[in-house]
Tab-separated table of C-alpha atoms in Angstrom:
chain	number	residue	atom	x	y	z
A	1	MET	CA	43.547	47.894	-0.403
A	2	ASP	CA	47.400	47.019	-2.193
A	3	VAL	CA	47.230	43.913	-3.882
A	4	LEU	CA	48.904	41.733	-1.123
A	5	MET	CA	45.470	42.107	1.253
A	6	LEU	CA	43.448	41.675	-1.518
A	7	SER	CA	44.405	38.764	-2.104
A	8	ARG	CA	44.769	37.614	0.831
A	9	LEU	CA	41.153	38.705	1.835
A	10	GLN	CA	39.612	36.723	-1.439
A	11	PHE	CA	42.139	33.257	-0.222
A	12	ALA	CA	40.636	33.773	3.020
A	13	PHE	CA	37.229	34.527	1.731
A	14	THR	CA	36.757	32.022	-0.421
A	15	ILE	CA	38.736	28.989	1.659
A	16	ALA	CA	35.881	29.960	5.337
A	17	PHE	CA	33.494	29.374	2.498
A	18	HIS	CA	33.745	26.521	1.096
A	19	TYR	CA	34.665	24.893	4.381
A	20	ILE	CA	30.572	25.504	5.984
A	21	TYR	CA	30.340	22.391	3.745
A	22	PRO	CA	33.008	19.741	4.523
A	23	PRO	CA	33.125	19.215	8.051
A	24	LEU	CA	28.625	18.977	7.845
A	25	SER	CA	30.099	16.121	4.965
A	26	ILE	CA	33.090	14.443	7.674
A	27	GLY	CA	30.263	14.216	10.202
A	28	LEU	CA	27.737	13.160	8.040
A	29	GLY	CA	29.202	10.173	7.110
A	30	VAL	CA	30.118	9.130	10.446
A	31	ILE	CA	26.440	9.629	11.523
A	32	LEU	CA	25.185	7.576	8.499
A	33	VAL	CA	27.877	4.177	8.964
A	34	ALA	CA	26.266	4.365	12.211
A	35	VAL	CA	22.948	4.459	11.612
A	36	GLU	CA	22.949	2.021	9.349
A	37	ALA	CA	24.762	-0.045	11.285
A	38	ALA	CA	22.144	-0.086	13.444
A	39	TRP	CA	19.224	-0.459	11.209
A	40	LEU	CA	21.734	-3.685	10.183
A	41	ARG	CA	21.700	-4.905	13.513
A	42	THR	CA	17.961	-4.282	15.042
A	43	ARG	CA	15.948	-3.942	11.709
A	44	ASN	CA	14.107	-1.324	14.059
A	45	PRO	CA	13.106	0.744	11.238
A	46	LEU	CA	13.275	3.668	13.100
A	47	PHE	CA	17.511	3.917	11.754
A	48	LEU	CA	16.510	2.884	7.894
A	49	GLN	CA	14.104	6.788	8.008
A	50	MET	CA	17.437	7.875	10.364
A	51	ALA	CA	19.491	6.575	7.106
A	52	ARG	CA	17.435	8.143	3.835
A	53	PHE	CA	16.662	11.705	5.860
A	54	TRP	CA	20.487	12.228	6.642
A	55	THR	CA	21.938	10.820	3.367
A	56	ARG	CA	19.317	13.316	1.651
A	57	ILE	CA	21.403	16.305	3.943
A	58	PHE	CA	24.478	14.830	2.705
A	59	ALA	CA	23.836	14.917	-0.353
A	60	LEU	CA	23.012	18.183	-0.548
A	61	THR	CA	26.989	18.911	1.910
A	62	PHE	CA	28.847	17.150	-0.957
A	63	ALA	CA	27.974	19.328	-3.921
A	64	ILE	CA	28.073	22.577	-2.014
A	65	GLY	CA	31.273	21.341	-0.990
A	66	VAL	CA	32.583	20.674	-4.329
A	67	ALA	CA	31.465	23.436	-6.000
A	68	THR	CA	32.936	26.177	-3.735
A	69	GLY	CA	36.365	24.189	-2.799
A	70	ILE	CA	37.231	24.052	-7.293
A	71	VAL	CA	37.800	28.188	-6.616
A	72	MET	CA	40.475	27.753	-4.179
A	73	GLU	CA	42.404	25.753	-6.450
A	74	PHE	CA	42.646	27.811	-9.334
A	75	GLU	CA	43.946	31.512	-7.400
A	76	PHE	CA	46.620	28.955	-7.081
A	77	GLY	CA	47.786	29.570	-10.401
A	78	THR	CA	46.162	33.528	-10.592
A	79	ASN	CA	46.752	35.406	-7.532
A	80	TRP	CA	50.136	32.207	-5.771
A	81	ALA	CA	51.647	32.281	-9.158
A	82	ALA	CA	54.912	32.396	-7.337
A	83	TYR	CA	53.884	30.106	-3.774
A	84	SER	CA	52.082	27.410	-6.166
A	85	ARG	CA	55.363	27.215	-8.233
A	86	PHE	CA	57.775	26.984	-4.873
A	87	VAL	CA	55.044	24.290	-3.336
A	88	GLY	CA	54.200	23.142	-6.634
A	89	ASP	CA	56.243	19.625	-5.857
A	90	VAL	CA	54.715	19.054	-2.206
A	91	PHE	CA	50.941	20.194	-3.084
A	92	GLY	CA	51.018	18.315	-6.516
A	93	SER	CA	51.678	14.520	-4.672
A	94	ALA	CA	49.670	15.965	-1.194
A	95	LEU	CA	46.148	16.896	-3.674
A	96	ALA	CA	47.052	14.140	-6.739
A	97	ALA	CA	46.175	11.373	-3.837
A	98	GLU	CA	43.481	13.739	-2.575
A	99	GLY	CA	42.010	13.080	-5.828
A	100	ILE	CA	42.672	9.793	-6.567
A	101	PHE	CA	42.771	8.119	-3.325
A	102	ALA	CA	39.430	10.279	-1.569
A	103	PHE	CA	37.094	13.132	-4.319
A	104	PHE	CA	37.343	9.081	-6.440
A	105	LEU	CA	36.798	7.047	-3.644
A	106	GLU	CA	34.222	9.261	-2.430
A	107	SER	CA	32.088	9.740	-5.779
A	108	GLY	CA	32.563	6.900	-7.153
A	109	PHE	CA	30.280	5.103	-4.222
A	110	LEU	CA	27.954	8.043	-3.918
A	111	ALA	CA	25.978	7.181	-6.704
A	112	VAL	CA	25.624	4.146	-4.246
A	113	LEU	CA	24.722	5.934	-1.574
A	114	LEU	CA	21.786	7.845	-3.052
A	115	PHE	CA	20.366	5.975	-5.953
A	116	GLY	CA	21.207	2.432	-4.889
A	117	TRP	CA	18.143	1.626	-2.142
A	118	ASP	CA	16.738	0.010	-4.113
A	119	LYS	CA	18.930	-1.992	-6.145
A	120	VAL	CA	21.550	-3.009	-4.254
A	121	GLY	CA	21.764	-5.614	-1.356
A	122	PRO	CA	21.543	-3.984	3.043
A	123	LYS	CA	24.983	-4.751	2.515
A	124	SER	CA	26.361	-3.764	-0.378
A	125	HIS	CA	24.258	-0.370	0.233
A	126	PHE	CA	26.263	0.162	3.616
A	127	PHE	CA	29.419	-1.289	2.298
A	128	ALA	CA	29.567	1.997	-0.024
A	129	THR	CA	28.556	3.942	2.638
A	130	CYS	CA	31.157	3.186	4.537
A	131	MET	CA	33.163	4.217	1.019
A	132	VAL	CA	31.866	7.435	1.073
A	133	CYS	CA	32.887	8.119	4.358
A	134	LEU	CA	36.230	6.615	4.426
A	135	GLY	CA	36.180	8.680	1.453
A	136	ALA	CA	34.986	11.773	2.990
A	137	HIS	CA	37.515	11.028	4.999
A	138	PHE	CA	40.256	10.347	3.031
A	139	SER	CA	40.158	13.946	1.757
A	140	ALA	CA	40.783	16.002	4.760
A	141	VAL	CA	43.543	14.229	5.415
A	142	TRP	CA	45.437	14.451	2.470
A	143	ILE	CA	44.330	18.146	2.769
A	144	VAL	CA	45.275	18.600	5.888
A	145	VAL	CA	48.867	16.731	5.144
A	146	ALA	CA	49.125	20.022	2.171
A	147	ASN	CA	48.286	21.987	5.166
A	148	SER	CA	50.574	21.324	8.155
A	149	TRP	CA	53.210	21.263	6.103
A	150	GLN	CA	53.399	24.469	5.350
A	151	GLN	CA	53.211	25.036	9.287
A	152	THR	CA	56.141	22.410	10.257
A	153	PRO	CA	57.838	21.544	6.507
A	154	ALA	CA	59.429	18.125	6.526
A	155	GLY	CA	60.765	16.036	4.142
A	156	TYR	CA	62.248	18.187	1.432
A	157	HIS	CA	65.045	19.934	0.093
A	158	ILE	CA	65.188	23.786	-1.741
A	159	VAL	CA	66.571	23.031	-5.254
A	160	GLY	CA	67.211	26.850	-7.019
A	161	GLU	CA	68.422	30.265	-6.351
A	162	GLY	CA	65.873	33.163	-5.945
A	163	LEU	CA	63.394	33.047	-7.673
A	164	THR	CA	63.575	29.955	-8.995
A	165	ALA	CA	63.928	28.212	-5.964
A	166	ARG	CA	61.633	25.665	-5.431
A	167	ALA	CA	60.686	22.760	-2.455
A	168	GLU	CA	61.384	19.575	-4.301
A	169	VAL	CA	60.142	16.459	-2.025
A	170	THR	CA	62.607	14.142	-1.000
A	171	ASP	CA	61.119	12.123	1.754
A	172	PHE	CA	57.117	11.417	0.497
A	173	TRP	CA	56.320	10.087	3.727
A	174	ALA	CA	58.319	12.584	6.189
A	175	MET	CA	56.359	15.131	4.533
A	176	VAL	CA	53.100	13.296	4.790
A	177	PHE	CA	54.226	12.814	8.719
A	178	ASN	CA	55.366	15.936	9.216
A	179	PRO	CA	55.797	17.144	12.295
A	180	SER	CA	52.301	19.255	13.108
A	181	THR	CA	50.147	16.677	10.149
A	182	VAL	CA	48.548	13.803	13.167
A	183	GLU	CA	47.585	17.040	16.166
A	184	ARG	CA	46.504	18.900	13.785
A	185	LEU	CA	44.461	16.169	11.349
A	186	SER	CA	42.726	14.359	14.176
A	187	HIS	CA	41.757	17.909	15.948
A	188	THR	CA	40.415	18.649	12.274
A	189	LEU	CA	38.194	15.414	12.274
A	190	CYS	CA	37.008	15.918	15.403
A	191	GLY	CA	35.321	19.412	14.588
A	192	ALA	CA	34.181	17.835	11.603
A	193	TRP	CA	32.341	15.326	13.578
A	194	GLN	CA	30.988	17.983	15.205
A	195	ALA	CA	29.598	19.894	12.782
A	196	GLY	CA	27.745	17.027	11.357
A	197	ALA	CA	26.685	16.246	15.028
A	198	TRP	CA	25.289	19.093	16.331
A	199	LEU	CA	23.852	19.801	12.827
A	200	MET	CA	21.407	16.586	13.606
A	201	VAL	CA	21.132	17.826	17.912
A	202	SER	CA	19.913	20.739	15.718
A	203	VAL	CA	17.098	19.509	13.592
A	204	SER	CA	16.052	17.024	15.911
A	205	ALA	CA	14.960	19.712	18.611
A	206	TRP	CA	13.532	21.527	15.834
A	207	TYR	CA	10.979	18.948	15.162
A	208	LEU	CA	10.489	17.790	19.137
A	209	LEU	CA	9.640	21.803	19.397
A	210	ARG	CA	6.920	21.705	17.016
A	211	ARG	CA	6.546	18.036	18.115
A	212	ARG	CA	6.673	17.118	14.692
A	213	HIS	CA	8.307	12.646	13.222
A	214	VAL	CA	8.771	12.629	17.721
A	215	GLN	CA	9.876	9.061	17.219
A	216	PHE	CA	12.076	9.741	14.710
A	217	ALA	CA	13.691	13.193	16.299
A	218	GLN	CA	13.749	11.834	19.514
A	219	ARG	CA	16.103	8.726	18.305
A	220	SER	CA	17.974	10.961	16.195
A	221	MET	CA	18.593	13.332	19.554
A	222	ARG	CA	19.985	10.329	21.663
A	223	VAL	CA	22.375	9.456	17.760
A	224	GLY	CA	23.777	13.188	17.695
A	225	LEU	CA	24.597	13.477	21.349
A	226	SER	CA	26.130	10.736	21.460
A	227	VAL	CA	28.376	11.022	18.277
A	228	ALA	CA	28.903	14.755	19.408
A	229	MET	CA	29.955	14.277	23.183
A	230	ILE	CA	32.624	11.949	22.443
A	231	ALA	CA	33.662	13.938	19.123
A	232	ALA	CA	33.890	16.546	22.019
A	233	ILE	CA	35.370	15.109	24.670
A	234	LEU	CA	38.050	13.784	21.522
A	235	GLN	CA	38.453	18.140	21.080
A	236	LEU	CA	40.344	18.631	23.769
A	237	ALA	CA	42.104	15.861	23.691
A	238	THR	CA	43.351	16.645	20.223
A	239	GLY	CA	43.642	20.482	21.563
A	240	HIS	CA	45.593	20.119	23.756
A	241	LEU	CA	48.711	17.366	21.638
A	242	SER	CA	47.920	20.678	19.318
A	243	ALA	CA	49.138	23.058	21.327
A	244	HIS	CA	51.930	21.351	22.561
A	245	GLY	CA	52.947	21.255	19.006
A	246	VAL	CA	52.927	24.396	18.347
A	247	SER	CA	55.330	25.443	21.574
A	248	ARG	CA	57.568	23.042	19.512
A	249	HIS	CA	57.369	23.947	16.036
A	250	GLN	CA	56.205	27.406	16.318
A	251	PRO	CA	56.512	29.257	19.268
A	252	ALA	CA	55.647	32.544	18.310
A	253	LYS	CA	52.078	31.967	17.423
A	254	LEU	CA	51.393	29.949	20.337
A	255	ALA	CA	52.779	33.067	22.303
A	256	ALA	CA	50.045	35.249	20.256
A	257	PHE	CA	47.081	32.549	21.226
A	258	GLU	CA	47.866	33.706	24.869
A	259	GLY	CA	48.763	37.587	24.320
A	260	HIS	CA	52.360	36.649	25.649
A	261	TYR	CA	55.510	39.083	25.154
A	262	ALA	CA	57.809	38.191	28.209
A	263	THR	CA	60.132	35.006	28.348
A	264	GLU	CA	58.500	33.785	31.577
A	265	PRO	CA	56.958	31.255	33.673
A	266	ALA	CA	52.723	32.162	31.809
A	267	THR	CA	49.284	32.337	32.144
A	268	LEU	CA	46.387	31.567	30.821
A	269	TRP	CA	43.827	33.662	29.798
A	270	LEU	CA	40.099	32.243	30.111
A	271	PHE	CA	38.988	35.726	28.326
A	272	GLY	CA	40.004	39.087	27.565
A	273	TRP	CA	41.163	42.181	24.958
A	274	LEU	CA	44.431	42.170	23.831
A	275	ASP	CA	46.728	45.818	23.835
A	276	GLU	CA	49.450	45.262	21.551
A	277	LYS	CA	51.099	48.782	21.591
A	278	GLY	CA	51.391	47.864	25.386
A	279	GLU	CA	51.936	44.295	25.356
A	280	ARG	CA	49.483	43.536	27.670
A	281	VAL	CA	46.005	41.504	27.620
A	282	ARG	CA	43.383	43.643	29.525
A	283	PHE	CA	40.657	43.452	30.921
A	284	GLY	CA	41.427	39.659	31.569
A	285	VAL	CA	40.629	36.629	33.866
A	286	GLY	CA	43.404	33.956	32.929
A	287	LEU	CA	44.955	31.280	35.828
A	288	PRO	CA	48.977	32.392	36.442
A	289	ARG	CA	51.336	30.220	35.235
A	290	MET	CA	48.155	27.210	33.833
A	291	LEU	CA	49.996	28.111	30.416
A	292	THR	CA	53.534	27.138	31.795
A	293	PHE	CA	52.296	24.646	33.133
A	294	LEU	CA	50.162	22.763	30.167
A	295	VAL	CA	52.904	22.639	28.184
A	296	TYR	CA	56.130	21.606	30.499
A	297	ASN	CA	54.579	19.353	33.338
A	298	ASN	CA	55.539	22.291	35.527
A	299	PHE	CA	55.046	26.119	36.850
A	300	SER	CA	58.646	27.201	37.070
A	301	THR	CA	60.629	26.465	33.456
A	302	PRO	CA	59.425	30.029	31.230
A	303	VAL	CA	58.077	30.184	27.976
A	304	THR	CA	58.784	32.232	25.019
A	305	GLY	CA	57.619	35.239	24.629
A	306	LEU	CA	56.887	37.394	21.066
A	307	ARG	CA	59.974	40.031	22.082
A	308	GLU	CA	61.987	36.880	21.355
A	309	PHE	CA	60.907	37.371	17.437
A	310	PRO	CA	61.716	41.061	15.515
A	311	PRO	CA	58.758	42.903	15.167
A	312	ALA	CA	58.702	41.711	11.339
A	313	ASP	CA	58.784	38.059	12.104
A	314	ARG	CA	55.558	38.365	14.589
A	315	PRO	CA	51.998	36.986	13.640
A	316	PRO	CA	48.830	40.112	14.254
A	317	ALA	CA	49.135	38.864	17.604
A	318	ALA	CA	45.577	41.276	18.839
A	319	PHE	CA	43.127	38.852	16.181
A	320	VAL	CA	44.687	35.704	16.430
A	321	PHE	CA	44.789	36.232	20.453
A	322	GLN	CA	41.161	36.449	20.198
A	323	THR	CA	39.721	34.011	17.797
A	324	TYR	CA	42.201	31.217	18.836
A	325	HIS	CA	40.037	32.353	22.789
A	326	ALA	CA	36.742	32.412	21.438
A	327	MET	CA	37.673	28.371	19.472
A	328	VAL	CA	38.652	28.076	22.801
A	329	GLY	CA	35.739	28.627	24.821
A	330	ILE	CA	32.722	27.539	22.467
A	331	GLY	CA	34.737	24.637	22.276
A	332	MET	CA	34.225	24.492	25.855
A	333	VAL	CA	30.402	25.390	25.935
A	334	LEU	CA	30.163	22.743	23.550
A	335	VAL	CA	31.211	20.191	26.178
A	336	GLY	CA	28.874	21.220	28.800
A	337	LEU	CA	26.146	21.530	26.997
A	338	ALA	CA	26.794	17.835	25.291
A	339	GLY	CA	27.592	16.614	28.813
A	340	PHE	CA	24.335	18.708	30.458
A	341	SER	CA	22.220	16.802	28.083
A	342	THR	CA	23.621	13.414	28.186
A	343	TRP	CA	22.882	13.733	31.889
A	344	LEU	CA	19.224	14.441	31.312
A	345	ILE	CA	18.757	11.990	29.323
A	346	TRP	CA	20.407	9.111	31.739
A	347	LYS	CA	18.022	10.471	33.695
A	348	LYS	CA	15.207	11.029	31.657
A	349	ARG	CA	14.625	14.092	32.100
A	350	PHE	CA	15.729	15.534	28.756
A	351	PHE	CA	12.695	15.915	26.410
A	352	ARG	CA	10.729	18.011	29.381
A	353	GLN	CA	12.921	20.997	28.711
A	354	ARG	CA	11.672	23.050	26.515
A	355	TRP	CA	14.133	25.651	27.136
A	356	LEU	CA	17.263	23.522	26.216
A	357	LEU	CA	15.679	21.993	23.518
A	358	GLN	CA	15.336	26.296	21.955
A	359	VAL	CA	19.563	26.136	22.649
A	360	LEU	CA	19.777	23.086	20.694
A	361	VAL	CA	18.030	24.263	17.520
A	362	PHE	CA	20.743	26.827	17.639
A	363	SER	CA	24.174	24.594	18.512
A	364	VAL	CA	24.625	23.450	14.437
A	365	LEU	CA	26.252	27.186	15.013
A	366	GLY	CA	28.786	26.552	17.751
A	367	PRO	CA	31.076	23.597	16.121
A	368	GLN	CA	30.943	26.054	12.650
A	369	LEU	CA	32.229	29.163	14.143
A	370	ALA	CA	34.678	27.219	16.018
A	371	ASN	CA	36.346	25.549	12.902
A	372	GLN	CA	36.401	28.648	11.815
A	373	PHE	CA	38.045	30.591	14.486
A	374	GLY	CA	40.460	27.997	14.797
A	375	TRP	CA	41.308	27.907	11.249
A	376	TRP	CA	42.062	31.311	11.027
A	377	SER	CA	43.707	31.235	14.206
A	378	ALA	CA	46.419	28.726	13.048
A	379	GLU	CA	46.830	30.406	9.218
A	380	VAL	CA	46.458	34.224	10.717
A	381	GLY	CA	49.136	32.418	13.766
A	382	ARG	CA	51.999	31.060	10.939
A	383	GLN	CA	52.435	34.932	9.276
A	384	PRO	CA	54.421	36.750	8.368
A	385	TRP	CA	55.131	32.814	6.912
A	386	ILE	CA	53.302	31.760	3.357
A	387	VAL	CA	55.607	28.753	4.310
A	388	TYR	CA	56.990	28.391	7.670
A	389	GLY	CA	60.450	29.149	8.272
A	390	LEU	CA	60.803	29.485	3.778
A	391	LEU	CA	58.872	31.823	2.141
A	392	ARG	CA	56.985	34.452	3.109
A	393	THR	CA	53.419	35.638	1.934
A	394	PRO	CA	54.727	38.922	-0.023
A	395	ALA	CA	56.936	36.149	-1.870
A	396	GLY	CA	54.332	33.667	-2.836
A	397	LEU	CA	52.446	36.637	-4.271
A	398	SER	CA	52.284	35.976	-8.237
A	399	ARG	CA	54.158	38.913	-9.802
A	400	VAL	CA	51.430	40.084	-12.467
A	401	VAL	CA	48.248	40.102	-11.241
A	402	ARG	CA	46.561	43.880	-10.812
A	403	ALA	CA	44.779	45.485	-7.434
A	404	GLU	CA	41.585	46.181	-9.698
A	405	THR	CA	41.646	43.216	-11.133
A	406	VAL	CA	41.195	40.971	-7.932
A	407	ALA	CA	39.345	43.464	-6.385
A	408	ILE	CA	36.701	42.814	-9.021
A	409	SER	CA	36.853	38.860	-8.999
A	410	LEU	CA	36.250	39.672	-4.723
A	411	ILE	CA	32.929	41.203	-5.132
A	412	MET	CA	32.129	38.940	-8.012
A	413	PHE	CA	32.514	35.369	-5.680
A	414	THR	CA	30.866	37.301	-2.733
A	415	LEU	CA	28.025	37.860	-4.609
A	416	ILE	CA	27.987	33.832	-6.426
A	417	TYR	CA	28.629	32.990	-3.177
A	418	ALA	CA	26.009	34.383	-1.181
A	419	LEU	CA	23.499	32.809	-3.888
A	420	LEU	CA	24.869	29.345	-3.318
A	421	PHE	CA	24.503	30.076	0.204
A	422	ALA	CA	20.535	31.107	-0.334
A	423	VAL	CA	20.233	27.875	-2.294
A	424	PHE	CA	22.042	26.114	0.262
A	425	ILE	CA	19.759	27.172	3.220
A	426	PHE	CA	16.729	26.954	0.497
A	427	LEU	CA	17.462	24.026	-0.372
A	428	LEU	CA	18.198	22.479	3.637
A	429	ASN	CA	15.107	24.286	4.845
A	430	GLU	CA	12.726	22.574	2.365
A	431	LYS	CA	13.999	19.197	3.303
A	432	ILE	CA	13.448	19.979	7.044
A	433	GLN	CA	10.390	21.438	6.933
A	434	HIS	CA	9.463	18.207	5.134
A	435	GLY	CA	10.960	15.752	6.951
A	436	PRO	CA	11.718	12.347	6.634
A	437	ASP	CA	9.014	10.192	3.857
A	438	ASP	CA	6.152	7.064	5.604
A	439	ALA	CA	8.314	5.521	2.636
A	440	ASP	CA	11.499	5.343	4.089
A	441	LEU	CA	10.437	3.318	6.646
A	442	LEU	CA	10.015	0.299	5.479
A	443	PRO	CA	13.445	-2.264	3.890
A	444	SER	CA	12.280	-1.428	0.884
A	445	GLY	CA	11.941	2.082	0.522
A	446	LYS	CA	8.609	1.253	0.275
A	447	LEU	CA	5.406	1.266	1.640
A	448	ARG	CA	5.030	-2.670	-0.335
A	449	LEU	CA	2.550	-4.301	-0.817
A	450	PRO	CA	2.898	-8.036	-0.891
A	451	GLY	CA	-0.658	-10.189	-0.228
A	452	LYS	CA	-3.937	-9.036	-1.110
A	453	GLN	CA	-5.359	-10.073	2.659
A	454	ALA	CA	-6.892	-6.889	4.199
A	455	HIS	CA	-7.763	-5.849	8.110
A	456	PRO	CA	-10.805	-4.338	9.049
A	457	ARG	CA	-9.109	-0.682	8.857
A	458	GLY	CA	-8.835	-1.415	5.162
A	459	LEU	CA	-4.969	-1.330	5.798
A	460	THR	CA	-2.968	-4.464	3.653
A	461	ARG	CA	-0.964	-6.778	6.754
A	462	SER	CA	2.558	-5.156	5.971
A	463	VAL	CA	1.254	-1.469	7.125
A	464	VAL	CA	-0.685	-2.936	10.144
A	465	ASP	CA	2.705	-4.631	10.954
A	466	PHE	CA	4.838	-1.386	10.441
A	467	GLU	CA	1.786	-0.076	13.480
A	468	HIS	CA	2.788	-2.385	15.710
A	469	THR	CA	6.471	-1.696	15.316
A	470	VAL	CA	6.494	1.897	15.510
A	471	ALA	CA	4.122	1.394	18.223
A	472	ASP	CA	6.429	-1.747	20.679
A	473	ASN	CA	9.206	1.350	19.420
A	474	SER	CA	7.769	3.996	21.221
A	475	ARG	CA	6.760	2.448	23.933
A	476	ALA	CA	10.682	1.249	24.506
A	477	ASP	CA	11.987	5.158	23.737
């Protein structure tokens, strides 16, 4: 492989591995706010137990996410120096805003979230939880702003010529709210909410199958499925809006999404195999003219096909077609799974369906795969441009980097990231196996012993009161 392909593979690998963790942090942040708010409102100790347990999982994903994200920033300078020079003003402002408004906010309140249960009041702790969640979302905002500018540049002008040319921001807010920012950000956040929610569902299903922490798992399952259902429905809506934006601003990408070569009313393919040489979809099942209807709200307006673009300006259509349809397919399965599970809970038949619980244990993989496939579709669909319409990918490569250097570093990153992933899975499994602590069930985080008076079984009043509370919750469930 040449240095260009190796550099692209290296960046794709590092960002794909990193992208496992931020969606989990964002989704778990929303869940932490929800369950802690429920505890403050109801004082149900199960909600406090949920908040304490999922805070530990959040801390683990946050730590690994920070460690894996730093590498990408160095790659901008080592592998993609020409690109960094070209977009430095744009990315510099967005990444600076991410550091100031997002990372500092999130990490600043993280210590209170993790260690402040017994050191600050419940409302102060809830405020810290909200700030951590807000910081995680702000981080997504500024990263998506920077990436969306690559897709649909706005608010800039070009300074210099040739190798010295660079994009300079002329309108900061036009750069921030470029034509694809809001659509892509909303779709990305819905995917992140699903990642956190389905992790909660998966762990809860595992506990229920093994009849461990049953009340905790039942309540967590209800919360997780509620967030998953809302996020899945919003994912459909934001995905439709995002596809509309692609049709307006990146018609070659939309044509690759649907394997569409001729400019004519277009079929919406449900699945199939794209033959690039034959310029047709094979073994496919599609809805005739439905893509035209979704884009233009009629069945007759032609959709621009790939033949309208020179071969050098076309994305790798077969890869984009498969990843895009894999993302859509997984998303639809998650919508159906969340809807069916929610209906069974409403009918009070959910917790008797062991086969469904076994399926839900593996549901955590769904949003992760969909997020990865969606990201690959968006980024590979932009090719051959690293900044759409302004800078081609080969032109963004560093001039002095050598193929063997990139190959060696790629191998090292693969080994290190494999080790990090093994550590993450080990620690996550340890926390899940351990489960929620009984000490989490009282507002102080401990089993308080307020008096010397004992009950016949030798238990203090606070413990007995706790047992009565759990029993009442069990009957309510």
